[in-house]
Coordinates of C-alpha atoms in Angstrom, one line a residue:
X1 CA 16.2 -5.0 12.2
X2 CA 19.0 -2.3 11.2
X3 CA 17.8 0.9 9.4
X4 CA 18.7 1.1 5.9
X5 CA 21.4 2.1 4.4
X6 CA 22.7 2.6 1.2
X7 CA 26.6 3.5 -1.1
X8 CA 25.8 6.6 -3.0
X9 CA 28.8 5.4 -5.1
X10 CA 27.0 2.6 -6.5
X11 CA 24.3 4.7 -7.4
X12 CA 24.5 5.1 -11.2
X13 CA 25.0 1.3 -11.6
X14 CA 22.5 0.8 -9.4
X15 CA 20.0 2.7 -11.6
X16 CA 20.7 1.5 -14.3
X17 CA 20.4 -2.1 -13.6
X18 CA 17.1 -1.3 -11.7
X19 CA 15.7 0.7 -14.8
X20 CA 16.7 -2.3 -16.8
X21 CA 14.1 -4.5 -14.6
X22 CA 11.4 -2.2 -14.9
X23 CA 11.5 -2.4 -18.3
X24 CA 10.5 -5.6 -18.0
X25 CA 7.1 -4.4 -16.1
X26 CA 6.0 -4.0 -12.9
X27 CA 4.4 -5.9 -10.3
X28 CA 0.6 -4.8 -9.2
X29 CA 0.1 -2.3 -6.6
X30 CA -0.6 -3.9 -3.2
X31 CA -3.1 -1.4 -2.7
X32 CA -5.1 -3.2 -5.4
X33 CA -7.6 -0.3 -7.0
X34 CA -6.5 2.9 -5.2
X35 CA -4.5 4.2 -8.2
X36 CA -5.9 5.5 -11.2
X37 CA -4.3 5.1 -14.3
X38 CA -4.0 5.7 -17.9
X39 CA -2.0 4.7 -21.1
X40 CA 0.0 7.8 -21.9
X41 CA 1.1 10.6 -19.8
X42 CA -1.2 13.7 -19.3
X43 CA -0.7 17.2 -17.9
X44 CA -3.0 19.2 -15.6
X45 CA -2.0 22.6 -14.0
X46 CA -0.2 25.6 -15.6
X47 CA 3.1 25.8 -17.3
X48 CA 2.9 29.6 -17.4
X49 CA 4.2 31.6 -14.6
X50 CA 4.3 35.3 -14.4
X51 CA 6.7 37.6 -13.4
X52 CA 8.5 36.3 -9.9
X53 CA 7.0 33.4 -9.8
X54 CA 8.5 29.8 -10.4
X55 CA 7.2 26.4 -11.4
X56 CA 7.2 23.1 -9.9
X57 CA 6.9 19.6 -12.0
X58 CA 5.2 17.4 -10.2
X59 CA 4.5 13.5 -11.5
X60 CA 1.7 11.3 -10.3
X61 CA -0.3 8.4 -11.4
X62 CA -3.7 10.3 -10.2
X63 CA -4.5 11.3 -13.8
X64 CA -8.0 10.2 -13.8
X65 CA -11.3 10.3 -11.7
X66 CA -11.7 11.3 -8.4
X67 CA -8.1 11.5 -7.7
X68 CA -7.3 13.6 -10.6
X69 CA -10.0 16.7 -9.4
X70 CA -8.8 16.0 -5.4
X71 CA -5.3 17.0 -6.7
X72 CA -6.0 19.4 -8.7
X73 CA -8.1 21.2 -5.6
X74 CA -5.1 20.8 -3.9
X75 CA -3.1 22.2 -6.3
X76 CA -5.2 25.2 -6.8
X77 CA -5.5 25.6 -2.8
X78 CA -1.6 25.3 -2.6
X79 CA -1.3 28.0 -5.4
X80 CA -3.8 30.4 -3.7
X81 CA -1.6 29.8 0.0
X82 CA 1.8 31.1 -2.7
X83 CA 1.1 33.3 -5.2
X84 CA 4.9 33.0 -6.0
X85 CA 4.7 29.0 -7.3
X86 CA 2.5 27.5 -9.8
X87 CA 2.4 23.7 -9.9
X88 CA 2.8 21.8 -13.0
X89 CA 1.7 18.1 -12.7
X90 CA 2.0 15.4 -15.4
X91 CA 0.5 11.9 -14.5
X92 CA 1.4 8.5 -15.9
X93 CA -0.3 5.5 -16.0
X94 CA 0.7 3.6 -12.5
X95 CA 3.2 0.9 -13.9
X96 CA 5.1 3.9 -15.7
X97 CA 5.8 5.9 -13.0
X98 CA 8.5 4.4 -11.4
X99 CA 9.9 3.3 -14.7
X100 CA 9.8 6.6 -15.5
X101 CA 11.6 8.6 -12.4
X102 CA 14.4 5.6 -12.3
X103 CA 14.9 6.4 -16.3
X104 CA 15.0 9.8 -15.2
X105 CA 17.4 9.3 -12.8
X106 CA 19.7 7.7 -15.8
X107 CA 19.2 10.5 -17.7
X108 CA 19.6 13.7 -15.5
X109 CA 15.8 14.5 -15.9
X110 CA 13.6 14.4 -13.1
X111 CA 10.7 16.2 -11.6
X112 CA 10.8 18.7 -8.4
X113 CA 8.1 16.6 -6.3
X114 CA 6.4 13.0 -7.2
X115 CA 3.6 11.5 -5.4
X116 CA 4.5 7.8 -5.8
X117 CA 3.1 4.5 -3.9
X118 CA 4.8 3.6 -0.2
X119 CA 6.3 0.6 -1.6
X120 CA 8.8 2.6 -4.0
X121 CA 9.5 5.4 -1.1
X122 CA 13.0 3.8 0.3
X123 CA 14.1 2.3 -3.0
X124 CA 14.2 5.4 -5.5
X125 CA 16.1 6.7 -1.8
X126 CA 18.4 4.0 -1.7
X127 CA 19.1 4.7 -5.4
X128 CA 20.3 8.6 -4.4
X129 CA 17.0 10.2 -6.0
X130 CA 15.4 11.6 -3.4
X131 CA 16.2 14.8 -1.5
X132 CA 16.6 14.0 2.4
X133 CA 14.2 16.6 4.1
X134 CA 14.9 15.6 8.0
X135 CA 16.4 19.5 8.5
X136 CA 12.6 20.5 7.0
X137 CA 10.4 18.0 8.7
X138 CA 12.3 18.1 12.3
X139 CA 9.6 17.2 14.7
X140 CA 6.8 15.6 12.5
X141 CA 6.8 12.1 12.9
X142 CA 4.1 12.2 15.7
X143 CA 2.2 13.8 13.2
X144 CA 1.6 10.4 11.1
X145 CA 0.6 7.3 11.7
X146 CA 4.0 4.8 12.6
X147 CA 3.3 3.1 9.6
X148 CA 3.0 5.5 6.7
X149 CA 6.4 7.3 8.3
X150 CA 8.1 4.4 8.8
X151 CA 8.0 4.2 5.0
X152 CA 9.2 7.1 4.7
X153 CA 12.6 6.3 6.8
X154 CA 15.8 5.4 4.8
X155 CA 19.0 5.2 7.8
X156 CA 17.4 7.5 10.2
X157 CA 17.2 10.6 7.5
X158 CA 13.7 11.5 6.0
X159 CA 13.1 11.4 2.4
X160 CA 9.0 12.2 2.1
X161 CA 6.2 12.4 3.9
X162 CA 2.6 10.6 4.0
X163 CA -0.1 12.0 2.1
X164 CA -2.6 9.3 2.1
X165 CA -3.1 5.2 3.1
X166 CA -5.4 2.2 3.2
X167 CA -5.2 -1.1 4.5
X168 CA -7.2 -4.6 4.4
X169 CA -9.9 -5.6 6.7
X170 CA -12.5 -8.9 6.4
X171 CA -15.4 -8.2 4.5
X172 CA -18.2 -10.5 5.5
X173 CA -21.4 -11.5 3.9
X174 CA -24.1 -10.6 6.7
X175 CA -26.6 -13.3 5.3
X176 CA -24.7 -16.3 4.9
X177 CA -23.6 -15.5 8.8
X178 CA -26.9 -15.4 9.9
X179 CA -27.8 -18.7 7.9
X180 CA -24.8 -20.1 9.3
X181 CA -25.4 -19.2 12.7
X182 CA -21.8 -17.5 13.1
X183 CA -20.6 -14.3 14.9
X184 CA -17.5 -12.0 13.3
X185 CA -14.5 -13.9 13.6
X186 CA -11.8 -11.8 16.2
X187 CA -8.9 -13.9 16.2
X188 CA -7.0 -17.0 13.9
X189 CA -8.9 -19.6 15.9
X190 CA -12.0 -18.0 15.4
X191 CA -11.5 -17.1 11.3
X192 CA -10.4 -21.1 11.0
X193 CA -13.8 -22.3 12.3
X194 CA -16.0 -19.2 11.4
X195 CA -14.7 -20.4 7.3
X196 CA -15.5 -24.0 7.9
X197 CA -18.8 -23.1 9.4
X198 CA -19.7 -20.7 6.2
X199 CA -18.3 -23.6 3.7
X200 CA -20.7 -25.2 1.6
X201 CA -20.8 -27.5 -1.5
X202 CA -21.0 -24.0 -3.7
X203 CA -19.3 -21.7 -1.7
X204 CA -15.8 -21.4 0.0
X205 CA -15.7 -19.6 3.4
X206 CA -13.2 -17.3 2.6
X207 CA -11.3 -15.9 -0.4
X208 CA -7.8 -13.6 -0.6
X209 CA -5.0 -12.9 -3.5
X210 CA -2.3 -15.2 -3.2
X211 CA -1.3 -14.5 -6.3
X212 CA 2.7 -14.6 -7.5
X213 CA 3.1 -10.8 -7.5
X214 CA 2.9 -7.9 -4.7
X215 CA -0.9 -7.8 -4.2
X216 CA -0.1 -11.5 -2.8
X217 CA 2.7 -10.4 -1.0
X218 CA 0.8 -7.5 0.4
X219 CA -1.9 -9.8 1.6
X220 CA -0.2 -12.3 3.2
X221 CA 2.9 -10.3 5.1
X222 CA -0.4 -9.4 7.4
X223 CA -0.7 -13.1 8.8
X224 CA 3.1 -13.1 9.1
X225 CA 3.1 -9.8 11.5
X226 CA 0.5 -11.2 13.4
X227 CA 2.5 -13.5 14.6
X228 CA 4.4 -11.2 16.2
X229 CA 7.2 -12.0 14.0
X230 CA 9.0 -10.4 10.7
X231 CA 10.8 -10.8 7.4
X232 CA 13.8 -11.6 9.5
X233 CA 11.9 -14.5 11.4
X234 CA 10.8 -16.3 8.3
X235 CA 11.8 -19.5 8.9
X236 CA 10.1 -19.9 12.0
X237 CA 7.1 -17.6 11.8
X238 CA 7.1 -17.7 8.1
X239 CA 6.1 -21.4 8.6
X240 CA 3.3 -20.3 11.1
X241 CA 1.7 -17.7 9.0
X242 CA 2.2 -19.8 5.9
X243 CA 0.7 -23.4 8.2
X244 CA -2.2 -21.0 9.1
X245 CA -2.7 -20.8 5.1
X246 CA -2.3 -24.5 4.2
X247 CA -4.8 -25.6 7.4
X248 CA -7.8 -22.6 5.5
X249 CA -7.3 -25.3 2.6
X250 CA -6.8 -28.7 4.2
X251 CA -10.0 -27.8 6.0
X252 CA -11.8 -26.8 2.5
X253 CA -12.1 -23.1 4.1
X254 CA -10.2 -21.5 1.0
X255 CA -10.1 -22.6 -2.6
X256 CA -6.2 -23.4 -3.6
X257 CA -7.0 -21.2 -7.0
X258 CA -6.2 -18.4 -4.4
X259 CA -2.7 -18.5 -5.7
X260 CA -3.8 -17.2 -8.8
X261 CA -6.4 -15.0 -7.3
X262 CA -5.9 -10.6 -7.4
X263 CA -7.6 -8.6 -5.0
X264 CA -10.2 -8.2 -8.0
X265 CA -11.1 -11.8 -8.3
X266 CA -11.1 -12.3 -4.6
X267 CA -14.2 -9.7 -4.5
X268 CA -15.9 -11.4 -7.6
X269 CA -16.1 -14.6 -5.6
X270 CA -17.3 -12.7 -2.9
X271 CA -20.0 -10.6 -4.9
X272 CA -21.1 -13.9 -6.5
X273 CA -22.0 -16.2 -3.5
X274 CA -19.0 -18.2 -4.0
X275 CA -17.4 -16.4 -0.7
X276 CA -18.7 -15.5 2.6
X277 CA -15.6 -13.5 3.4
X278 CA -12.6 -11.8 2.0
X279 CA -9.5 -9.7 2.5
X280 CA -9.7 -6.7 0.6
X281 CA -9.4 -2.9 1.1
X282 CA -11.6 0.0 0.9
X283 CA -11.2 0.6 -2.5
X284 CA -13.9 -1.9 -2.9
X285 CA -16.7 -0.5 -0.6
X286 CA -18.1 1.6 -4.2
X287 CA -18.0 -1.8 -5.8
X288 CA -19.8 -3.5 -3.0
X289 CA -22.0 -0.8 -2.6
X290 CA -23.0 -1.4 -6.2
X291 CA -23.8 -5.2 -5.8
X292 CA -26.4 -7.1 -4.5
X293 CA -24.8 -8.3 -1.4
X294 CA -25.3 -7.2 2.0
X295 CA -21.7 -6.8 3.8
X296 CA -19.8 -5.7 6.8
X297 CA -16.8 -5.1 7.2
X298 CA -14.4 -6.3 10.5
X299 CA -10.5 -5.4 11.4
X300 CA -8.5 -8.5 10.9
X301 CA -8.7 -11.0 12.9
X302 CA -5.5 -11.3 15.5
X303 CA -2.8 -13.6 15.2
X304 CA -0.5 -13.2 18.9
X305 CA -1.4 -9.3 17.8
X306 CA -3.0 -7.2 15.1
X307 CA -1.7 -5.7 11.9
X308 CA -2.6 -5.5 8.8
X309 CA -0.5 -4.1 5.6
X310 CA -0.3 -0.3 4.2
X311 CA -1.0 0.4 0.9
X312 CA -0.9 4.4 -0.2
X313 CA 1.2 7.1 -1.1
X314 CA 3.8 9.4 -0.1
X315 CA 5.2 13.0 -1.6
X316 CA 8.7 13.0 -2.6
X317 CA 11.3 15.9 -3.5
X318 CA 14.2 15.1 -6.0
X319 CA 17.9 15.8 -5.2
X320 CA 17.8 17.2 -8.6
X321 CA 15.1 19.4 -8.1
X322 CA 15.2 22.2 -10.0
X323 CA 13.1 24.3 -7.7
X324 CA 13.9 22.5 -4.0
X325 CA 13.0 25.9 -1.5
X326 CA 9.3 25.6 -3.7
X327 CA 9.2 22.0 -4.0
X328 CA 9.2 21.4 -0.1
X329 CA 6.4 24.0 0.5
X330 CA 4.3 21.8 -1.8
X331 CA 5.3 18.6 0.5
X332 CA 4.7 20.5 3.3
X333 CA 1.6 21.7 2.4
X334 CA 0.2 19.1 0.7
X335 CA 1.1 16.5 3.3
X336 CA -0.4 18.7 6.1
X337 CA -3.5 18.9 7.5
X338 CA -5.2 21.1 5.6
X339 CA -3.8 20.2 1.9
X340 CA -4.5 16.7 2.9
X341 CA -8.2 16.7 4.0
X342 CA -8.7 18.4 0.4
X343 CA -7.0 15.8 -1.0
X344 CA -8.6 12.9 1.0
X345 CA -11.8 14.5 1.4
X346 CA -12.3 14.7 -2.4
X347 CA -10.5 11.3 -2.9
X348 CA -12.3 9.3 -0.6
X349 CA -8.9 8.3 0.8
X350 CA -7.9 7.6 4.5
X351 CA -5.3 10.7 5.6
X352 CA -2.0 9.2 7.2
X353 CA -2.2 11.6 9.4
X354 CA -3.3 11.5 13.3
X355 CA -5.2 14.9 14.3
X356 CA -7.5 13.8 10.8
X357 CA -8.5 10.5 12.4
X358 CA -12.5 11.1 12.4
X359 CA -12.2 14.4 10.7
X360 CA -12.7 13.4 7.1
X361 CA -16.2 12.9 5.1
X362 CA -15.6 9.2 5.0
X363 CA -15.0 8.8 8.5
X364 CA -19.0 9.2 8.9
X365 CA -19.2 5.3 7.4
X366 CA -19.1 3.3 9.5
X367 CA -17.2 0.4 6.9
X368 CA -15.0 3.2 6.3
X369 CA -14.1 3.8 9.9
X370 CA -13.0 0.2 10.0
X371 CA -10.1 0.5 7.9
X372 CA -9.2 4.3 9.8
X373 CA -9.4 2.4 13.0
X374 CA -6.7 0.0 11.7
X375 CA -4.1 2.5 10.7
X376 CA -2.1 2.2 14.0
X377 CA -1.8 -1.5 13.2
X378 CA -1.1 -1.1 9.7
X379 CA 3.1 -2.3 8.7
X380 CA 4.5 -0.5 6.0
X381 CA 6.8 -2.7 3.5
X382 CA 9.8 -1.0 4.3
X383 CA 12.2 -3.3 3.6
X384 CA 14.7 -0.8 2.0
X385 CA 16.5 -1.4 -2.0
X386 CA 16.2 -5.0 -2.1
X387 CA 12.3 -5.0 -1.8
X388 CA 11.6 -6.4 -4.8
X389 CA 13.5 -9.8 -4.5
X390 CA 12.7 -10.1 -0.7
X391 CA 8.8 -9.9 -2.2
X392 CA 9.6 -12.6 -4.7
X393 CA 10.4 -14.8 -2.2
X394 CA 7.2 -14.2 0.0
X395 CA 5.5 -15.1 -3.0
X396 CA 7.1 -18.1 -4.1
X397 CA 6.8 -19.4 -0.1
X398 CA 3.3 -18.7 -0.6
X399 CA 2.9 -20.3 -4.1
X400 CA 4.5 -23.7 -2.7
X401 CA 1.9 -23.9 -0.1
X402 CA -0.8 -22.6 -1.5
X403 CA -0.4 -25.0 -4.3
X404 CA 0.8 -28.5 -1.9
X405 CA 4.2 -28.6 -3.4
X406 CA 6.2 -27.6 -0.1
X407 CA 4.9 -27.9 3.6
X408 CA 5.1 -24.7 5.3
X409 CA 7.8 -25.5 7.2
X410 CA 10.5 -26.3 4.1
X411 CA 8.6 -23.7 2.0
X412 CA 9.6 -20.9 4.7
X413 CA 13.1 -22.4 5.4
X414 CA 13.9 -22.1 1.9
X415 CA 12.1 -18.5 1.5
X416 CA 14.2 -17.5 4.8
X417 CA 17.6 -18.2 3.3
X418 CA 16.9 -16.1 0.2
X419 CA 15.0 -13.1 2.1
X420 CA 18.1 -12.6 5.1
X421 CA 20.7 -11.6 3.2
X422 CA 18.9 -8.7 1.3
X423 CA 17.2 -7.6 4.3
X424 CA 18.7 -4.0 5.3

């Protein structure tokens, strides 16, 4: 697959018409919980800055909890490394950020640096946003996992780097394996049976989102890279990853009310005995931990090979930064691996980058290290400006079959001849 590309000429147009969608709302995070959110903007940091010193704006959606205080130790370590720049962050509820910077982008009025989710990286680039920071981050990529940089790539120039990812795994209930006499599945033969075996009249062997928006998408593209295919395979190993599906619910494996499952109901199943398994990421391990249940937690099982999706976030600079020598010291530093173990360590976030791999406080659990493990597996969505339509399509493949109104093979032709064209 090309790398992507994109007309700066178009660019105003382009904005606009993609500031008019989001109006409309946006689609979940595939990462599910790891966002915090809230209803109106707030500020954190300093506007002041004394005499020499300069200011950066930085937007986020990491306004509350945990997130909110990691950042703002980052911040404040960032500030102590320059004296010279103060840091000024305002955060936004998660479905308003990217509403916000494309509006932004309509109107001339945009911050130095956001932190936004991986999934928006390469469009607000293909849209003429972003600043491209190759000259500055020469010699980095081996630094990150292939994943997170890959979304950071837009036609071979950078625009961002990782600061932090996650990923699913297969949570398992530990009792209902041992009543079921049933080791950890390891590959798709293995999960087929391994979910019949755990099926009972009350519970289902295994749950997932399939839902018609991007957590289904961001669950299911896994099962299509395993197949050691792609977006631009669909029709053939669409229909594979998508048969795979359809054969968890012929066998009674997987209720069809997946297709209007979220990652949230998925775990409710799961906490409530109505699920001996389920796809998820490690944004539920607190809300496990909480429960009743007594879980593990596995990689996914392998298709022809592994992978599973990336969920996270990335550090962007504007073109239109106001303050771009300051702004990529924060990206720098932040992103690094100091600024990031703050961040992750307070956070309880996986780092995107390599030399942190078993480094952080959360690499100690041992659920946790699953979902570390998996990062050099882990596909980003980097499917450059058309994103959004190409997930649409995913999901409506997925709907059909989920649901019995298309066989996987008609359901992924059709998908196919939609998702080609606005491939990059």
């Amino acid at each position: 697959m090309k790398r992507i590309g994109f007309n700066a000429g178009g660019r105003v147009t382009a904005i606009v018409g993609l500031a008019a969608a989001l109006s409309l709302g946006l689609a979940a995070c595939g990462g599910g919980g790891t966002s915090d959110s809230q209803s109106s903007p707030t500020s954190g940091g300093s506007d002041g800055a004394a005499d020499g010193q300069v200011t950066i704006e930085v937007w986020d959606y990491l306004g509350q909890g945990v997130s909110h205080t990691a950042m703002e130790d980052a911040v404040a370590a960032f500030e102590a490394a320059n004296p010279d720049i103060k840091v000024h962050r305002t955060s936004f509820a998660y479905a308003d950020l990217a509403k916000s910077i494309v509006q932004g982008g309509v109107g001339g009025s945009v911050p130095d640096v956001a932190i936004v989710d991986v999934v928006d990286t390469q469009n607000f680039a293909s849209l003429g946003l972003l600043k491209d920071v190759s000259a500055e981050t020469q010699g980095m990529e081996s630094e990150f996992y292939e994943g997170p940089w890959s979304s950071t790539q837009v036609d071979g120039k950078t625009f961002g780097l990782p600061l932090n990812s996650n990923n699913l795994a297969l949570y398992y209930d530990k009792a209902a394996f041992e009543e079921a006499g049933v080791s950890v599945p390891l590959n798709w033969d293995e999960l087929r049976s391994t979910a019949k075996a755990l099926t009972t009249s009350d519970r289902f062997g295994i749950a997932m989102s399939g839902a018609k928006n991007e957590q289904g998408t961001f669950q299911f593209l896994p099962f299509l890279w395993q197949t050691g295919g792609d977006l631009d395979t669909y029709a053939t190993d669409g229909a594979t990853a998508l048969g795979f599906m359809h054969d968890l619910i012929d066998d009674g494996s997987m209720s069809s009310s997946v297709a209007n499952f979220s990652q949230e109901d998925a775990r409710t199943q799961f906490v409530n005995g109505q699920s001996a398994m389920m796809i998820n990421g490690p944004w539920e391990l607190q809300n496990l931990q909480e429960s009743d249940v007594d879980f593990g937690v596995a990689p996914l099982p392998t298709g022809k090979v592994a992978a599973t999706g990336l969920g996270g976030e990335n550090v962007v600079v504007f073109d239109k930064a106001t303050q771009p020598e300051a702004a990529v010291k924060f990206l720098t530093f932040l992103t690094g691996t100091d600024g990031a173990k703050i961040y992750c360590d307070g956070s309880g976030q996986l780092s995107s980058r390599v030399d942190l791999e078993g480094q952080l406080k959360l690499s100690a659990d041992p659920n946790m290290k699953v979902f570390e493990d998996q990062l050099g597996v882990a596909h980003a969505r980097a499917y450059g400006a058309k994103y959004n339509e190409i997930s649409a399509a995913v999901q409506e493949s997925l709907q059909k079959v989920l649901t019995g109104a298309q066989d996987p093979q008609t359901a992924a032709a059709d998908a196919a001849k939609v998702i080609e064209p606005l491939l990059p």
